[in-house]
Structure formats: structure tokens, C-alpha cells
Coordinates of C-alpha atoms in Angstrom, one line a residue:
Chain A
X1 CA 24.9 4.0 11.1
X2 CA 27.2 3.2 7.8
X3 CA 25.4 4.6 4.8
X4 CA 25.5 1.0 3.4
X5 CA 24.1 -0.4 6.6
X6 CA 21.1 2.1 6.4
X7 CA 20.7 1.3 3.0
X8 CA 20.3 -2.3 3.6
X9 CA 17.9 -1.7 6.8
X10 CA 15.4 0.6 5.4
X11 CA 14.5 2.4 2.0
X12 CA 14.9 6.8 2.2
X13 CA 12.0 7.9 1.4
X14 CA 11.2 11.6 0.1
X15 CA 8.3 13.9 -0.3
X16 CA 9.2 16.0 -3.6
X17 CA 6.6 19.4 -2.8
X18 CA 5.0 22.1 -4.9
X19 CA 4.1 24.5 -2.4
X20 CA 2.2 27.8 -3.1
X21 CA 1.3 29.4 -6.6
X22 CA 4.6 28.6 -8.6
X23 CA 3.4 26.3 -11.8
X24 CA 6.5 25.1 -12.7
X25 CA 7.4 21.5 -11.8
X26 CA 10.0 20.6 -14.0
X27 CA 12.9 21.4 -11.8
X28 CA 10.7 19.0 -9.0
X29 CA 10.0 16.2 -12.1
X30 CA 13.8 16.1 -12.2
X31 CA 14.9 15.7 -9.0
X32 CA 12.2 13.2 -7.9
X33 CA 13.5 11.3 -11.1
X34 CA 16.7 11.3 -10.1
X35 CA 16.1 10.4 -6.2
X36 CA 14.0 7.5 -7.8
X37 CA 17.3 6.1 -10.1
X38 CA 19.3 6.5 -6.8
X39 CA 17.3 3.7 -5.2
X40 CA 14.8 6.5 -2.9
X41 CA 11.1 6.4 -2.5
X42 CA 9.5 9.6 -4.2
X43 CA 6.4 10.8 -3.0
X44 CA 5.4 14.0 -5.5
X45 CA 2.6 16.0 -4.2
X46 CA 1.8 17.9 -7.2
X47 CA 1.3 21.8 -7.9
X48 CA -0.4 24.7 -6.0
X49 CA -0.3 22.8 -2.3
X50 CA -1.0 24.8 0.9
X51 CA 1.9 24.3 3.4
X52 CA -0.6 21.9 5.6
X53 CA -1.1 20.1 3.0
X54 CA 2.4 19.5 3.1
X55 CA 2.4 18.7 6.4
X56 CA -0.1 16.0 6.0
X57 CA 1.3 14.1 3.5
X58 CA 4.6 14.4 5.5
X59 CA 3.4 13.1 8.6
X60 CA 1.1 10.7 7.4
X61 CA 4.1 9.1 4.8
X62 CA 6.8 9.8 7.2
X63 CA 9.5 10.7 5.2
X64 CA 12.8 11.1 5.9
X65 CA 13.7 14.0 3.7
X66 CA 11.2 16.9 2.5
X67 CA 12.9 18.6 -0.2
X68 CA 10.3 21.8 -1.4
X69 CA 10.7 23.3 -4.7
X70 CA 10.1 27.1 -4.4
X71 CA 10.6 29.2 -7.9
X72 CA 8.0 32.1 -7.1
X73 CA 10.1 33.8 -4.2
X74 CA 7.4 33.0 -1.6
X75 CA 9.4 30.7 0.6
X76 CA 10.1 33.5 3.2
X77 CA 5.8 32.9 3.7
X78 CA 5.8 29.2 3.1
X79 CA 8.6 27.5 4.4
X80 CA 8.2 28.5 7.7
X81 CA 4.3 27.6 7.8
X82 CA 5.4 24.2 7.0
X83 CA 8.6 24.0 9.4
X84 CA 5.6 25.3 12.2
X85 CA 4.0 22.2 11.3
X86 CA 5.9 19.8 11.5
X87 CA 6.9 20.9 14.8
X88 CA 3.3 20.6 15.7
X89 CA 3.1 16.8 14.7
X90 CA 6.4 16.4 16.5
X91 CA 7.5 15.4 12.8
X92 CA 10.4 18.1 12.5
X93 CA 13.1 16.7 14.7
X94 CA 13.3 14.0 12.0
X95 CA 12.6 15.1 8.9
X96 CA 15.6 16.5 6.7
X97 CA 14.2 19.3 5.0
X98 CA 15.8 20.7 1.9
X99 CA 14.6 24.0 0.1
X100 CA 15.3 24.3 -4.2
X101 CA 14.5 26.7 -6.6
X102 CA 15.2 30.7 -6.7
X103 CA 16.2 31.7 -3.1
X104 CA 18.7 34.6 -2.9
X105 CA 21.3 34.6 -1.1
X106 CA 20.7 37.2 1.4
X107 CA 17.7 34.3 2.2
X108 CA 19.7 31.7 2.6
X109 CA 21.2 32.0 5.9
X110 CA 17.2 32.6 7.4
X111 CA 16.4 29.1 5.8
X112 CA 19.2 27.5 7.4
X113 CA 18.4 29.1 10.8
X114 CA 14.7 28.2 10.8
X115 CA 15.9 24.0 10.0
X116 CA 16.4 23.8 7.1
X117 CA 19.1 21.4 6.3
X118 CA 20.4 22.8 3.0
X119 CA 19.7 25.4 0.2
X120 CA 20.1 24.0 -3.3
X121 CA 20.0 26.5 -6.1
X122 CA 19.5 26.3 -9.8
X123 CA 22.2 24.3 -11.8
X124 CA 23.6 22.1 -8.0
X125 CA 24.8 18.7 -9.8
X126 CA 22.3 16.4 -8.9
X127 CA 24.9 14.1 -7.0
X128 CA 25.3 16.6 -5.1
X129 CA 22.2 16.3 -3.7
X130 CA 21.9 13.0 -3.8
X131 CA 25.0 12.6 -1.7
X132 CA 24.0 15.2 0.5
X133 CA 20.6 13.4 1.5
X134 CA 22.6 9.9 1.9
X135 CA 24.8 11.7 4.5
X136 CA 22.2 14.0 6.5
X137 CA 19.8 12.1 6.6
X138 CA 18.0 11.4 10.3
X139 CA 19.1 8.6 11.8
X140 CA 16.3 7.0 13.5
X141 CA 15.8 4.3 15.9
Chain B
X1 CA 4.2 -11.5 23.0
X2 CA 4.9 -9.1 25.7
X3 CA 6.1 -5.4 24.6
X4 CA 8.7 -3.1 25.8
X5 CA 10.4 0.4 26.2
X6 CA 9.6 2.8 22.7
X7 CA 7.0 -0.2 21.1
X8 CA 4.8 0.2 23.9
X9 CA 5.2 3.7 23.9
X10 CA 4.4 3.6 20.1
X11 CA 1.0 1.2 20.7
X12 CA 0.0 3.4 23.5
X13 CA 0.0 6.9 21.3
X14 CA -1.5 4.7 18.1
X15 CA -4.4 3.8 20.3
X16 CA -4.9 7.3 21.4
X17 CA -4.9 8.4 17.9
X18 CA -1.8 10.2 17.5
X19 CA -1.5 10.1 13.8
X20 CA 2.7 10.3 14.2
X21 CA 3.0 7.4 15.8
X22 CA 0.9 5.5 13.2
X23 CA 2.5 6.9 10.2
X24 CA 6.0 5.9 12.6
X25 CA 4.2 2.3 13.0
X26 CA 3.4 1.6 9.4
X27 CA 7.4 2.8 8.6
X28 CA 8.4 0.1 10.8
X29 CA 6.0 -2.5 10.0
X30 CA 7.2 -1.4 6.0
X31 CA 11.0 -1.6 7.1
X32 CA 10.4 -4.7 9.0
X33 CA 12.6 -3.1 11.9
X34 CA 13.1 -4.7 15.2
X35 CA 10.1 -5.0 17.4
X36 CA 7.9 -4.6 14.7
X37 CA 6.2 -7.8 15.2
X38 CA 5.7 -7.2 18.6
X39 CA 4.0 -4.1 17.6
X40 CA 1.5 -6.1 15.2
X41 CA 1.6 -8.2 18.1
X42 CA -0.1 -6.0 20.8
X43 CA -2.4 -4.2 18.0
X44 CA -4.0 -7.4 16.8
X45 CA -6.9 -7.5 20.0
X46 CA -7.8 -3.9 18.8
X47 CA -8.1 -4.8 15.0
X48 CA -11.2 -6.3 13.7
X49 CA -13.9 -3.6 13.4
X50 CA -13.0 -1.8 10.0
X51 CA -14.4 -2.8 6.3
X52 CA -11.4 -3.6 4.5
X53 CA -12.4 -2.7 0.6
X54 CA -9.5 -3.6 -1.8
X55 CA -9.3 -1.9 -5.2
X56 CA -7.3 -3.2 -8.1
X57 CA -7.4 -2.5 -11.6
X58 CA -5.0 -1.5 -14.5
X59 CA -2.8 1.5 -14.5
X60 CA -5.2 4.4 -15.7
X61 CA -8.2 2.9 -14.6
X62 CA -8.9 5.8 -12.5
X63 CA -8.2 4.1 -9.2
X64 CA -6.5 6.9 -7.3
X65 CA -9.4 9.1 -8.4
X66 CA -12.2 7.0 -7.5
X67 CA -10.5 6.3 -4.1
X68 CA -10.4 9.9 -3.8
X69 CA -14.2 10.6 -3.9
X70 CA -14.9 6.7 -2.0
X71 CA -12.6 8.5 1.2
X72 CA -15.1 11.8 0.7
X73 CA -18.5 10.4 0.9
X74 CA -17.6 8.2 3.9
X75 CA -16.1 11.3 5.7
X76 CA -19.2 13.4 4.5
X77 CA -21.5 10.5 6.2
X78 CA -19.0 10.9 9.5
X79 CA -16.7 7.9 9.2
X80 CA -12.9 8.0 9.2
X81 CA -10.9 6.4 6.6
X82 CA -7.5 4.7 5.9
X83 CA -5.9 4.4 2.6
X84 CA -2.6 2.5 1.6
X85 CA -1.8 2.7 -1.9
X86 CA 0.9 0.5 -3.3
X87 CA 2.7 1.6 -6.1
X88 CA 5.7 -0.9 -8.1
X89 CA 9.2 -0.2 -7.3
X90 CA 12.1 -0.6 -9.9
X91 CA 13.7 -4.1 -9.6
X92 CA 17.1 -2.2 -10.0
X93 CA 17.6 0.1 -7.7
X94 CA 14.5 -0.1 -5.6
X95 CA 13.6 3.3 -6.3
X96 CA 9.9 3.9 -6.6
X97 CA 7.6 7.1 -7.1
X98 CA 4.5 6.9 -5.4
X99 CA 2.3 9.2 -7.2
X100 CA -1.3 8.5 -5.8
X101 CA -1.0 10.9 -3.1
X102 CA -1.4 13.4 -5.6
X103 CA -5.1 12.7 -6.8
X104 CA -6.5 12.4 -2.7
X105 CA -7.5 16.1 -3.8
X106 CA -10.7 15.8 -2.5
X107 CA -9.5 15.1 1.0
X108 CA -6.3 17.8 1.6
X109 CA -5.9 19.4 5.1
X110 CA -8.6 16.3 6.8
X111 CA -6.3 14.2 8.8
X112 CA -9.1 11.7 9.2
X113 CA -8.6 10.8 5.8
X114 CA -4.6 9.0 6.8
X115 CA -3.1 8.1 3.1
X116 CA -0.1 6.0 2.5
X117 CA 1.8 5.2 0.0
X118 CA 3.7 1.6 -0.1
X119 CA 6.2 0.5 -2.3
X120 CA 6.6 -2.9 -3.7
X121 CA 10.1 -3.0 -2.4
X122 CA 10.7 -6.1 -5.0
X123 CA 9.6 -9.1 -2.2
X124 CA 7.2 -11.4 -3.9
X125 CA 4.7 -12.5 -0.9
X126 CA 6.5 -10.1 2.0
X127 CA 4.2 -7.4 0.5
X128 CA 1.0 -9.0 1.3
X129 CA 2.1 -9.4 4.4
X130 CA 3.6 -5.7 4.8
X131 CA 0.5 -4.5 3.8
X132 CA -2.2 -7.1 5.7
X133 CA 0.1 -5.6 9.0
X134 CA -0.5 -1.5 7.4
X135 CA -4.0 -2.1 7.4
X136 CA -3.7 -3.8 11.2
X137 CA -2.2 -0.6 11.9
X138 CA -5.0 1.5 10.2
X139 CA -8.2 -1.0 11.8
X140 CA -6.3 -0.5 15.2
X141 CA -6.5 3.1 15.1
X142 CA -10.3 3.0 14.7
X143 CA -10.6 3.6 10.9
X144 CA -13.9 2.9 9.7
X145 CA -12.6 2.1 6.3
X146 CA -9.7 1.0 4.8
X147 CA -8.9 1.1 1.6
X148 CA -6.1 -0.7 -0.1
X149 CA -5.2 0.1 -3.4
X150 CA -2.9 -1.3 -6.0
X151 CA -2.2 -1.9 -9.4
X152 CA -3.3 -5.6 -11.4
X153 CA -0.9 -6.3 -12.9
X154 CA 0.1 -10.0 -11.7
X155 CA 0.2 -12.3 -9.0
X156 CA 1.7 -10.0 -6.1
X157 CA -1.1 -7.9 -6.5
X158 CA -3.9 -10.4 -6.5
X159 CA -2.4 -11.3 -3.1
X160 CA -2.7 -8.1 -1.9
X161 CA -6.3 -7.5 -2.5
X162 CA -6.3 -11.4 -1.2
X163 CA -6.1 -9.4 2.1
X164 CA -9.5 -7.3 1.9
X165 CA -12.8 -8.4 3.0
X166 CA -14.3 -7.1 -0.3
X167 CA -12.5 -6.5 -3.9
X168 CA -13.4 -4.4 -6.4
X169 CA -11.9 -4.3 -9.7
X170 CA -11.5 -1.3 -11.8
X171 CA -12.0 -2.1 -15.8
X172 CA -12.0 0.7 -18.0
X173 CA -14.6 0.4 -21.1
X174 CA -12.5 -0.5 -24.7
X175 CA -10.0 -2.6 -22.3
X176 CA -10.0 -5.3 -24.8
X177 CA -11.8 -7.5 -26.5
X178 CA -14.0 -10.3 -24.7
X179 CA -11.3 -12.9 -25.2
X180 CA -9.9 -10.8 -22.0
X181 CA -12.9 -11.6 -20.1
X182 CA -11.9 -14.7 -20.6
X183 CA -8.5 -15.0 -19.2
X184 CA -7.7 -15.9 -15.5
X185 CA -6.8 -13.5 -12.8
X186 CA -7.9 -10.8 -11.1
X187 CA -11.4 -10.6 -12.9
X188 CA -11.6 -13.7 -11.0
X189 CA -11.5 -12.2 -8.0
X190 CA -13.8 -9.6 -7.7
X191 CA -17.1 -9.2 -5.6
X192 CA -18.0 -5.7 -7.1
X193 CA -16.8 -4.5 -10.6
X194 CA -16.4 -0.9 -11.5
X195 CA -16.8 -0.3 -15.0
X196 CA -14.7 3.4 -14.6
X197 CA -14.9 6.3 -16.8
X198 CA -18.8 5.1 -17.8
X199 CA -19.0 8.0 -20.2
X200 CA -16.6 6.0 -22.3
X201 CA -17.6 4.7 -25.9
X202 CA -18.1 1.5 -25.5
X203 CA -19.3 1.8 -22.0
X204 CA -21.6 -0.3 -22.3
X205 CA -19.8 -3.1 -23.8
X206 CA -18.0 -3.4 -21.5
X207 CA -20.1 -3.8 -18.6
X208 CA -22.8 -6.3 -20.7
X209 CA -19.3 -8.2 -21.2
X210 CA -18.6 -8.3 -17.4
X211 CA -22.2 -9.1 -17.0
X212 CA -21.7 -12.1 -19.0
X213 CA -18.7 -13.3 -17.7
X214 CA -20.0 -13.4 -14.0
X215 CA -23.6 -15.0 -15.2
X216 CA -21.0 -17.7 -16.9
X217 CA -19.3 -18.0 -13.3
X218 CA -19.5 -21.3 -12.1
X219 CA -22.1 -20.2 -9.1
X220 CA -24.6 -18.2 -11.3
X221 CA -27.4 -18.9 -8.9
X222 CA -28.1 -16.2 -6.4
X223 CA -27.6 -13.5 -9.3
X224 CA -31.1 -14.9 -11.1
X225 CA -32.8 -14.1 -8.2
X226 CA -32.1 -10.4 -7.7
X227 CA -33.2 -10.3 -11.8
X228 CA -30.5 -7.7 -12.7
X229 CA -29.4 -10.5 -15.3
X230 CA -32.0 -9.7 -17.7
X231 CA -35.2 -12.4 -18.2
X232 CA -33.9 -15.8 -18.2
X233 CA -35.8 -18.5 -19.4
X234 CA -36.9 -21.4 -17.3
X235 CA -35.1 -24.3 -18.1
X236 CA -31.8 -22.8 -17.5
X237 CA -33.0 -21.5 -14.4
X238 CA -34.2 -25.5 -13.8
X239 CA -30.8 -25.8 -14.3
X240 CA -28.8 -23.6 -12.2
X241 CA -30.9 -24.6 -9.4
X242 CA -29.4 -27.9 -9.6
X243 CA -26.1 -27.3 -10.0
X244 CA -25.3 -24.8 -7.8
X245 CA -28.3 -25.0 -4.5
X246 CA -26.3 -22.2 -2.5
X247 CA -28.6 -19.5 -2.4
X248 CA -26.7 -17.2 -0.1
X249 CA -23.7 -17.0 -2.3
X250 CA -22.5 -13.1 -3.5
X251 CA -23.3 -12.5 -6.9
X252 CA -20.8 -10.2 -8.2
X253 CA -22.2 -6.7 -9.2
X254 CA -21.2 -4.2 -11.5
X255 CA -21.4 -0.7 -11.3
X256 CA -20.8 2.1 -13.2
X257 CA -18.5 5.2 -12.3
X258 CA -17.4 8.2 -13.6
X259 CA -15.1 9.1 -10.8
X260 CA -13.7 12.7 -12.2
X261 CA -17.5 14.0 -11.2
X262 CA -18.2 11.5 -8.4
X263 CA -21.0 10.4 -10.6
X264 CA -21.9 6.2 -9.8
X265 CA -19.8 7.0 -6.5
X266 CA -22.8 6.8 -4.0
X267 CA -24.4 3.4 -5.8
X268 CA -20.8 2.2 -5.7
X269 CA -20.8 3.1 -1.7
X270 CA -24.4 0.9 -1.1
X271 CA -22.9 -1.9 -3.2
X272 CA -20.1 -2.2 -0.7
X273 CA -22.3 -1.8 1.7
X274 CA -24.6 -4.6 0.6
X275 CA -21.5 -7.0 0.4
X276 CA -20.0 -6.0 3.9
X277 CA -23.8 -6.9 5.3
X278 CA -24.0 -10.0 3.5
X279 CA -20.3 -11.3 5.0
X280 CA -21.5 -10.7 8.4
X281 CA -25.2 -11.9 7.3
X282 CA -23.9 -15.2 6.1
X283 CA -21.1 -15.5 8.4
X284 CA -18.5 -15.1 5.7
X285 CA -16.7 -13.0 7.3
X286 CA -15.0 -15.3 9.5
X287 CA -14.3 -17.7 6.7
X288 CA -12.6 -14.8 5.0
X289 CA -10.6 -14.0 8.3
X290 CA -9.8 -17.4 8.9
X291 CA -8.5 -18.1 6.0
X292 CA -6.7 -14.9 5.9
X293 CA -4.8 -15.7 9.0
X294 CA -3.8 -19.4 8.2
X295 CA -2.1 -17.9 5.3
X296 CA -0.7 -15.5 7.5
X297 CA 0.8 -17.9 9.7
X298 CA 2.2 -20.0 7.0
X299 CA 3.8 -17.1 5.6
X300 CA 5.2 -16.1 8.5
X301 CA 6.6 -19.7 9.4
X302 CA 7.7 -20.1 6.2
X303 CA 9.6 -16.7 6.5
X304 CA 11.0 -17.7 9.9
X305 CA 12.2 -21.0 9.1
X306 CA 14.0 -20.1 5.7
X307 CA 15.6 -17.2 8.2
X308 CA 17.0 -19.9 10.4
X309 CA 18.5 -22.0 7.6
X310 CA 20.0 -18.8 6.1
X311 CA 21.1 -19.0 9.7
X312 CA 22.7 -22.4 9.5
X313 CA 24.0 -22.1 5.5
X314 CA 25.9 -19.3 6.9
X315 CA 27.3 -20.9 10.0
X316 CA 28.3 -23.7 7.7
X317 CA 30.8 -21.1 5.1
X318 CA 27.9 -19.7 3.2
X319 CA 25.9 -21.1 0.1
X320 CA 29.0 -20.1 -2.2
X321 CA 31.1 -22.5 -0.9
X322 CA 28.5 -25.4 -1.0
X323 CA 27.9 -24.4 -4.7
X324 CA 31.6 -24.7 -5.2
X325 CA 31.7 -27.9 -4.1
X326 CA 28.8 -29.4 -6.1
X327 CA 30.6 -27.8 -9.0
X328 CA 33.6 -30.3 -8.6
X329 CA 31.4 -32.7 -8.0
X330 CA 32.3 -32.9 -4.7
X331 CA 28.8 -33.7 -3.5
X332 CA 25.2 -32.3 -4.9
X333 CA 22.6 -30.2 -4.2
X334 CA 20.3 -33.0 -2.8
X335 CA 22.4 -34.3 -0.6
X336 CA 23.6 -30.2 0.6
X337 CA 20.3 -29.7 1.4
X338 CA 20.3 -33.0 2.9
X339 CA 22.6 -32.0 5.5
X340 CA 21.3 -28.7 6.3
X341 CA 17.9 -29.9 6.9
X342 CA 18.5 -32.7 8.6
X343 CA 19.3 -31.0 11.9
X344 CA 16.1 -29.1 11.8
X345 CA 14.3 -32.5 10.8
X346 CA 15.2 -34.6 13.9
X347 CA 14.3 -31.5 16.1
X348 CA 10.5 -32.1 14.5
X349 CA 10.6 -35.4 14.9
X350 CA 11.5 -35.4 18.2
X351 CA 8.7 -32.6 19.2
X352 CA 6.1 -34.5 17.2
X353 CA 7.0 -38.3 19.4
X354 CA 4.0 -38.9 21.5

């Protein structure tokens, strides 16, 4: 499927999550602005979320791309608590799920090996991103 | 409609309660992706047992919040609920952020409470129908409640809520002054009124306002006898009885909320309550549902038939071409559409000989 044709057929829709004891939300304000203006649907779940909360809201919304915003160095913890659950929803297979915020790079490659589709860090151009989602993005039936 | 391969696959794990595969459902029902009506299809025969409560009201009401504590005391009395909350999407790009999700706070990690958020994707009237087919989903699974949320804000949503065996509308005290009352739309429309953030100034304005406004309704009958109007003297009572003799009509409530601290939530709960009894009392509830589904099926035959003229405008060079020649004069729009339908005409004619 042609990025225009799956932009005709259906709408991408994202969940933008705050997971763990990180306040900050700016960095996730932003992007889910910026998904918004490029035509997505933005689900924000807000700060302080356990990772099955996560879970729920991605399941029950079933979003194509779960981009988590993790500033507080925790994701080694959190991430894979929610990549467990999706699994267990048979959710993971198509869900893209990106990971942003502070995650050094010796990190990184562990991220990518446990599913996660890509690692954005501070100051990725926000097309970037934007492209990177309209070209990874699951297709589905 | 008979269903195949993945959509019967899909219907089979729905009715089993496999929350995936209604989330996946709802995504195609949303996307309106092949097979989705055969989907709807199969799922109708199992839809029918949940109270379908619609909420409207304007932004900052407190909607999401009060939804929030609703979904908690009927999971704390054992039932399961269902929650689609429809948020406006830009005209431009079709972006949207659903942000409700993020006040269901009560309600995190408890799967029987299945939230989802639906954007207005920009289609006046395929909305209502989007979201009438969500809540098939939801009544299909076996929710016990299902809550459908939106914003007032015009037509489109009044629609919506169109969809719900019983509306409630949000006001929030200081809205305006009673010249608003006034004003048609979606204060027209509501069975229960929630007079939100109740410890407010002006509180209590605002519901004597709302009380006034539905004593002023055209059937003001069935609400003098319950009393909660106030005293109310005899002649106008003389009167009421004359004009309006249906004494089994609903007589719109209002209740007060504060839904930060749940307070008014459980009176809010019975007065639901009392109006899902009294449709099924009075036998309203199949007037509702009928009247429900004839729109439906105009909508839907509407839908279809403009599809198959798109169909034949196509076939025929596309509408830019016609255009063009009604600009030179060539011909003009009546007779265009003349043409086009005329086809499609004698096709009815000839099904509706005797």
C-alpha cells in the first residue's frame, strides 16, 4: 500500500504516552501537536501512567503507532513491561512502537532488539519523525 | 448478509469477549473498510440488551470527568461498561487529539471499562452512523452500559446523541444568561440535565433556569405530578391537564453534580435509571429504536445511492467535465442531472409496476 492510498483508506492514529515518574510532557505536547497538523489522530494519555495502563488504552484504541516519551532513564524497566503487553493482547505484531526522550546510546540497540521500531532523541527534526511513521507504519488488512 | 474468512473470525472472537478484536472491529467500522458492514451485519441479532446513555454538553463542562465516575459506580455495582468519546477533528488536515482518555482515571488497568476515542473525521451525518455501529459493537460484546460522549456544539452532535436511548446534557452554572435557555438545540433534547460543577456561584441559577425552561416545555404535564416543580396553583394545573392528557410522558429532570468528588454521581445513576425503566414501562423504547433504525436505513440508502451515481458521473468523464460544459453553456445543471438520473429513474419505475 502507497502512502497516499493509506492515507485515503484510513486515518494513522497514535497514542502519545507518559509512562512512569518523569513529569515533564512538553517534549510529548510537541510531538502530539505536530502528529495532529500532519493529518494523525493523537491519543495523549497524560503523566505518571503504569505500563498497563498503556497497554489498555493501546488495545482498546488500537493505534497504529505507540510513540512513549521516556526523560527519567527508566525505559530499560518500562518499555519492556509494555512491549510484554502488548504481546499478551496479541496487539504487538501491529503496533509501531517508537521510544523519545533521553536514552543513551549504549541503550539503543536493546530497544531496537526488544521491537521497537525506532529511537528518536532530543533535537530529531520533527519531519523526521513524521516521515518515519508514514513509511513504517503496519500495514493491515 | 452472510459472512466470510477474517470477518467471521473477527465476530466469533468479539462474541467471546476478546477485547482485540473489538477495539479491531470499531477500527474498521470507523475506517469504513471492506466487510465492515457485514460485520455490523452479523452483530446486529446480539445487540439490543445495553442502556445506551448519551452525554453532551459544552467543552469544559466536565464531561470526561463525570463519565469517569458514571463508568466507576456501575463497575462498583458489577456491571461492565463501554465508552466512545468523540472528539472534533481539524477540517484541514483531519488531524484530531482525542484527549478524554486522559480523565477515565478512575477506571485505569480495568478492562471492563473499554474506552474509545472517535474522531469527527469531517463527515457531516457518516458520524452518527460510525458511531450508532461503535456502540453495536460495544452492546454486542455484552456491555451493560454504553456511554457515548461528545461535545454540543452543533448539529452533528445533536445527531449523535440522536443515537442514545437517554440524553443527558451537561450545563455548567454562569453558562449564560436565560436568553440561552431560550435558544433551540440541544437543551431541546435532553431527558436528564446535569447542572455540573454544583458548587459553582450561581449554581443555583442555573438549575431554577433549567427548571423553568422544561416546566415551559410544551408537555409540562407529567412533571406537576411528581411535585418537584414547586406548588402550582390550580388553575394552571386545570390547564395543563387539558392541553397536554399524556400522563406517561418523561418529564425531564435535573440534577446536580460535582463530578471532581463524585458528589450528585449516585442520584445522577437512579435518574437514569428511572428513565431507562420508564422506556421499557411505557414501551418507548421501541419507538426510540424504530425510529432509530428508519433513519438508519435512510442514511444508509441515501449513502449507497449517491455512491452509485458517483459511480455513473465517473463513468460518464467525471463531474469536471460536465461543469465545463455548463460553463459554455453547453447544457445546464438541470438537465446534467437530468441525464444522470434518469437511468436510475426508469430502473424504479420499472421495479415499482405492479
Amino acid at each position: 500500500m502507497s502512502t497516499q492510498e493509506r492515507e485515503a483508506g484510513r486515518q494513522i492514529r497514535c497514542l502519545i504516552a507518559k509512562v512512569g515518574l518523569d513529569g515533564h510532557d512538553r517534549g510529548a505536547h510537541v510531538i502530539s501537536r505536530a502528529f495532529r497538523d500532519a493529518g494523525f489522530e493523537v491519543i495523549y494519555s497524560g503523566l505518571h501512567r503504569a505500563p498497563d495502563e498503556i497497554v489498555q488504552a493501546a488495545v482498546q484504541e488500537d493505534v497504529d503507532v505507540l510513540g512513549i516519551s521516556i526523560l527519567s532513564g527508566a525505559h530499560n524497566t518500562l518499555v519492556p513491561k509494555i512491549v510484554d503487553g502488548l504481546k499478551e493482547y496479541d496487539a504487538f505484531e501491529d503496533t509501531l512502537i517508537l521510544v523519545g526522550g533521553i536514552i543513551p546510546d549504549d541503550d539503543r540497540e536493546d530497544m531496537l532488539e526488544m521491537g521497537v521500531g525506532a529511537v528518536f532523541g532530543p533535537g530529531t527534526p520533527m519531519e523526521e519523525t513524521i516521515e518515519f511513521v508514514r513509511e513504517n507504519v503496519h500495514d493491515r488488512e | 448478509m452472510t459472512v466470510t474468512g477474517t470477518e467471521s473470525a473477527l465476530v466469533d472472537d468479539l462474541l467471546d469477549g476478546k477485547h482485540r478484536a473489538l477495539a479491531r472491529v470499531i477500527t474498521k467500522i470507523e475506517n469504513r473498510s471492506p466487510g465492515y458492514r457485514d460485520i455490523v451485519s452479523a452483530l446486529h441479532t446480539h445487540t439490543g440488551t445495553a442502556d445506551v446513555i448519551g452525554i453532551t454538553g459544552s467543552p469544559g463542562a466536565g464531561k470526561s470527568t463525570l463519565v469517569d465516575k458514571l463508568a466507576k459506580t456501575y463497575r462498583d455495582r458489577g456491571e461492565t461498561v463501554g465508552v466512545i468519546a468523540v472528539d472534533p477533528s481539524s477540517p484541514y488536515t483531519g488531524g484530531a487529539v482525542l484527549g478524554d482518555r486522559i480523565r477515565m482515571a478512575s477506571n485505569v488497568g480495568d478492562m471492563d471499562v473499554f474506552f474509545r476515542s472517535m474522531s469527527a473525521r469531517g463527515t457531516l451525518g457518516g458520524l452518527s452512523t460510525a458511531t450508532s455501529d461503535a456502540v453495536k459493537a460495544l452492546d454486542a460484546f455484552g456491555k451493560d452500559k454504553v456511554i457515548i460522549e461528545t461535545v454540543g456544539a452543533g448539529q452533528n452532535e445533536v445527531d449523535i446523541v440522536k443515537t442514545a436511548d437517554t440524553v443527558c446534557v451537561l450545563v455548567q452554572p454562569g453558562s449564560g444568561d436565560d436568553v440561552q435557555m431560550l435558544k433551540a438545540g440541544i437543551l431541546e433534547i435532553g431527558d436528564v440535565f446535569v447542572v455540573n460543577k454544583a458548587d459553582m456561584d450561581g449554581a443555583e441559577r442555573t438549575v431554577a433556569e433549567l427548571e423553568e425552561m422544561i416546566h415551559m416545555r410544551e408537555n409540562p404535564a407529567a412533571g406537576l405530578n411528581t411535585g418537584h416543580h414547586g406548588p402550582v396553583d390550580d388553575e394552571e394545573m386545570a390547564r395543563v391537564a387539558i392541553d397536554s392528557p399524556d400522563e406517561e410522558a418523561w418529564d425531564p429532570r435535573v440534577v446536580e453534580t460535582v463530578a471532581t468528588d463524585a458528589t450528585g454521581v449516585q442520584e445522577l445513576i437512579d435518574t437514569l435509571g428511572d428513565h431507562a425503566a420508564w422506556l421499557h414501562e411505557t414501551g418507548r423504547i421501541d419507538d426510540r429504536a424504530r425510529t432509530r433504525y428508519a433513519e438508519e436505513i435512510r442514511q444508509l440508502v441515501r449513502a449507497d445511492t449517491a455512491g452509485l451515481l458517483e459511480e455513473v458521473i465517473e463513468a460518464r468523464g467525471g463531474i469536471e467535465a460536465m461543469a465545463d460544459d455548463v460553463l459554455v453553456k453547453e447544457t445546464d445543471p438541470y438537465t446534467v442531472a437530468d441525464e444522470l438520473v434518469g437511468p436510475v429513474r426508469e430502473c424504479v419505475d420499472e421495479e415499482l409496476e405492479p
